[in-house]
Coordinates of C-alpha atoms in Angstrom, one line a residue:
M237 CA 64.1 -9.0 221.8
A238 CA 67.3 -11.0 221.5
C239 CA 66.0 -13.5 224.0
I240 CA 62.9 -14.0 221.9
F241 CA 64.9 -14.9 218.8
N242 CA 67.4 -17.0 220.8
A243 CA 64.4 -19.1 221.9
F244 CA 64.3 -20.3 218.3
F245 CA 67.1 -22.7 219.0
C246 CA 65.2 -24.2 222.0
F247 CA 62.7 -25.9 219.8
S248 CA 63.0 -29.4 218.5
D249 CA 63.5 -30.2 214.9
E250 CA 62.1 -33.6 215.3
P251 CA 58.9 -34.5 213.4
L252 CA 55.6 -34.9 215.3
E253 CA 55.1 -38.4 216.8
D254 CA 52.1 -38.9 214.6
D255 CA 53.5 -37.2 211.5
P256 CA 52.0 -39.2 208.6
R257 CA 54.7 -37.9 206.3
F258 CA 57.7 -39.0 208.4
G259 CA 58.4 -42.0 206.2
N260 CA 58.1 -40.2 202.9
Q261 CA 61.1 -40.7 200.6
S262 CA 61.5 -37.3 198.9
E263 CA 62.8 -34.0 200.2
W264 CA 61.8 -30.4 199.4
K265 CA 63.8 -29.0 196.5
V266 CA 64.6 -26.0 198.8
A267 CA 64.2 -25.7 202.6
M268 CA 62.4 -22.8 204.0
K269 CA 65.6 -21.3 205.4
D270 CA 67.1 -21.1 201.9
A271 CA 63.9 -19.8 200.2
P272 CA 64.8 -16.1 200.6
A273 CA 68.1 -16.6 198.7
V274 CA 66.7 -18.9 196.1
A275 CA 63.3 -17.4 195.4
G276 CA 63.3 -14.0 197.1
N277 CA 60.8 -12.6 194.5
L278 CA 58.3 -15.4 195.3
M279 CA 58.8 -14.9 199.0
C280 CA 58.0 -11.2 198.7
W281 CA 55.0 -12.0 196.5
T282 CA 53.6 -14.4 199.2
C283 CA 54.5 -12.1 202.1
F284 CA 53.0 -8.9 200.8
C285 CA 50.1 -10.3 198.8
Q286 CA 49.1 -13.3 200.7
P287 CA 45.5 -13.9 199.5
C288 CA 46.5 -13.8 195.8
A289 CA 49.6 -16.0 196.3
L290 CA 47.7 -18.6 198.4
Y291 CA 44.9 -18.8 195.9
D292 CA 47.4 -19.3 193.1
L293 CA 49.4 -21.9 195.0
R294 CA 46.3 -24.0 195.8
K295 CA 45.3 -23.9 192.2
K296 CA 48.7 -24.9 191.0
A297 CA 48.9 -27.7 193.6
L298 CA 45.6 -29.0 192.3
G299 CA 46.9 -29.2 188.8
G300 CA 45.7 -25.8 187.5
T301 CA 42.1 -26.5 188.2
L302 CA 39.7 -26.2 191.2
E303 CA 37.7 -29.3 190.2
N304 CA 38.9 -31.2 193.2
Y305 CA 39.0 -28.2 195.6
K306 CA 37.7 -28.7 199.1
C307 CA 37.9 -26.4 202.2
C308 CA 41.5 -26.7 203.3
Q309 CA 41.5 -29.9 201.3
G310 CA 40.1 -31.7 204.4
Y311 CA 43.4 -31.4 206.3
I312 CA 42.5 -28.9 209.0
W313 CA 40.3 -29.7 211.9
P314 CA 37.3 -28.9 212.4
M315 CA 36.7 -28.6 208.7
S316 CA 38.1 -32.1 208.0
S317 CA 34.7 -33.7 208.5
R318 CA 32.9 -30.9 206.5
A319 CA 35.3 -30.5 203.6
G320 CA 33.5 -30.9 200.3
K321 CA 30.1 -30.3 201.9
C322 CA 30.1 -26.5 202.1
G323 CA 29.2 -25.6 198.5
E324 CA 32.7 -25.9 197.1
S325 CA 31.6 -27.9 194.1
S326 CA 29.2 -25.2 192.9
S327 CA 31.4 -22.2 193.7
P328 CA 35.0 -23.3 194.2
E329 CA 36.5 -19.9 193.3
F330 CA 34.4 -18.0 195.8
C331 CA 35.0 -20.6 198.5
L332 CA 38.7 -20.5 197.9
C333 CA 38.7 -16.7 198.1
L334 CA 37.0 -16.9 201.5
E335 CA 39.5 -19.5 202.7
V336 CA 42.6 -17.5 201.7
C337 CA 41.2 -14.2 203.0
C338 CA 39.8 -15.4 206.3
C339 CA 42.1 -18.4 207.2
E340 CA 45.5 -17.7 205.7
G341 CA 47.4 -19.9 208.1
C342 CA 45.2 -22.9 207.6
S343 CA 45.1 -22.4 203.9
I344 CA 48.9 -22.3 203.4
S345 CA 49.4 -25.3 205.7
A346 CA 46.8 -27.3 203.8
T347 CA 48.4 -26.5 200.5
R348 CA 51.8 -27.5 201.9
M349 CA 50.5 -30.8 203.2
L350 CA 48.8 -31.4 199.8
I351 CA 52.1 -30.9 198.0
Q352 CA 53.9 -33.2 200.4
D353 CA 51.3 -36.0 199.9
N354 CA 51.3 -35.6 196.1
K355 CA 55.1 -35.6 195.9
N356 CA 55.9 -37.9 198.8
I357 CA 57.9 -35.3 200.6
R358 CA 58.9 -35.7 204.2
S359 CA 59.1 -32.8 206.6
D360 CA 62.4 -30.9 206.8
P361 CA 63.9 -30.7 210.3
C362 CA 64.7 -27.0 210.1
D363 CA 61.3 -26.3 208.7
N364 CA 59.8 -28.1 211.8
R365 CA 61.8 -25.8 214.1
I366 CA 60.8 -22.7 212.2
I367 CA 57.1 -23.6 212.4
R368 CA 57.3 -24.4 216.1
F369 CA 59.0 -21.1 216.8
Q370 CA 56.3 -19.3 214.8
N371 CA 53.5 -21.1 216.7
W372 CA 55.1 -20.3 220.0
L373 CA 55.4 -16.6 219.2
Q374 CA 51.7 -16.5 218.2
L375 CA 50.8 -18.2 221.6
L376 CA 53.1 -15.8 223.5
N377 CA 51.4 -12.9 221.7
C378 CA 48.0 -14.1 222.7
V379 CA 48.9 -14.6 226.3
C380 CA 50.5 -11.1 226.5
Q381 CA 47.6 -9.4 224.9
I382 CA 45.2 -11.1 227.4
A383 CA 47.5 -10.2 230.4
A384 CA 47.7 -6.6 229.2
A385 CA 43.9 -6.4 228.8
L386 CA 43.3 -7.7 232.4
T387 CA 45.8 -5.4 234.0
D388 CA 46.5 -1.7 234.1
Q389 CA 50.3 -1.8 233.7
A390 CA 51.8 0.5 231.1
W391 CA 54.9 -1.6 230.8
L392 CA 52.9 -4.7 230.1
D393 CA 50.9 -2.9 227.4
N394 CA 54.1 -1.8 225.8
A395 CA 55.6 -5.3 226.0
A396 CA 52.5 -6.8 224.5
D397 CA 52.6 -4.3 221.6
I398 CA 56.2 -5.1 220.9
I399 CA 55.7 -8.9 221.0
Q400 CA 52.6 -8.4 218.7
C401 CA 54.8 -6.6 216.1
I402 CA 57.5 -9.3 216.3
A403 CA 54.9 -12.1 216.0
F404 CA 53.3 -10.4 213.0
L405 CA 56.7 -9.9 211.2
V406 CA 57.8 -13.5 211.9
N407 CA 54.4 -14.8 210.7
C408 CA 54.7 -12.8 207.4
T409 CA 58.3 -13.9 206.9
V410 CA 57.5 -17.6 207.6
M411 CA 54.5 -17.6 205.3
G412 CA 56.7 -15.9 202.6
C413 CA 59.3 -18.7 203.0
M414 CA 56.6 -21.4 202.8
G415 CA 55.1 -19.8 199.7
A416 CA 58.5 -19.5 197.9
Q417 CA 59.3 -23.1 198.9
M418 CA 56.0 -24.4 197.4
Y419 CA 56.3 -22.3 194.2
Y420 CA 59.9 -23.6 193.7
E421 CA 58.6 -27.2 194.3
L422 CA 55.8 -26.9 191.8
D423 CA 58.1 -25.6 189.1
D424 CA 59.1 -28.7 187.2
S425 CA 62.0 -26.9 185.5
K426 CA 63.7 -26.4 188.9
G427 CA 66.1 -29.0 190.4
P428 CA 67.1 -29.3 194.0
Y429 CA 68.8 -26.3 195.5
A430 CA 72.5 -27.2 195.8
G431 CA 73.5 -24.5 198.3
P432 CA 75.2 -21.0 198.0
G433 CA 77.4 -20.7 195.0
N434 CA 76.0 -23.7 193.2
S435 CA 73.4 -23.7 190.5
A436 CA 70.6 -26.2 191.0
P437 CA 70.5 -28.6 188.0
G438 CA 67.4 -28.5 185.8
I439 CA 65.4 -31.5 184.8
Q440 CA 67.3 -31.9 181.6
D441 CA 70.7 -31.6 183.3
M442 CA 69.6 -34.3 185.8
K443 CA 68.7 -36.7 183.0
S444 CA 71.8 -36.2 181.0

């Protein structure tokens, strides 16, 4: 188990080569790694009640209305070419409910990219590493489950079950951190997180 978590430091924190947000000028008010300390209640809300939190986040990111809602906002392939053509305009609430219940990962990623584009936010290096580690764990889980299904080895079954539990817990934690990060970003009364022991300045403090 320790080897799995040590693998976290093997992943690059560099942005993707074709990252369209690489040149953005702003930063997240709080990085994902700091989200549990800064907004632990919002992290738990997103972690333990994902569909409700993801629905609320998308609506907030769209300005409090679903008038401009599209499936994953057109960010996620293969829906990028079909977004807006699946009945969203007539039943945006129902369509968003389907999205957050059936495609949680795609939904939260789309909302995060929407916020980055709206606020000109570039990707955080540590966030990149966390997301790559999460994706690797999901892939490792998939490979182990297939291997366990194709063999009759008890130890492999046990290993696959352990990795599945770890992957599930990491996924929930990362989504919780993402949710807290986005909630914090969308709260106009919050200023950038200044680190442990420092209070983040509010909007009025920053102007004075």
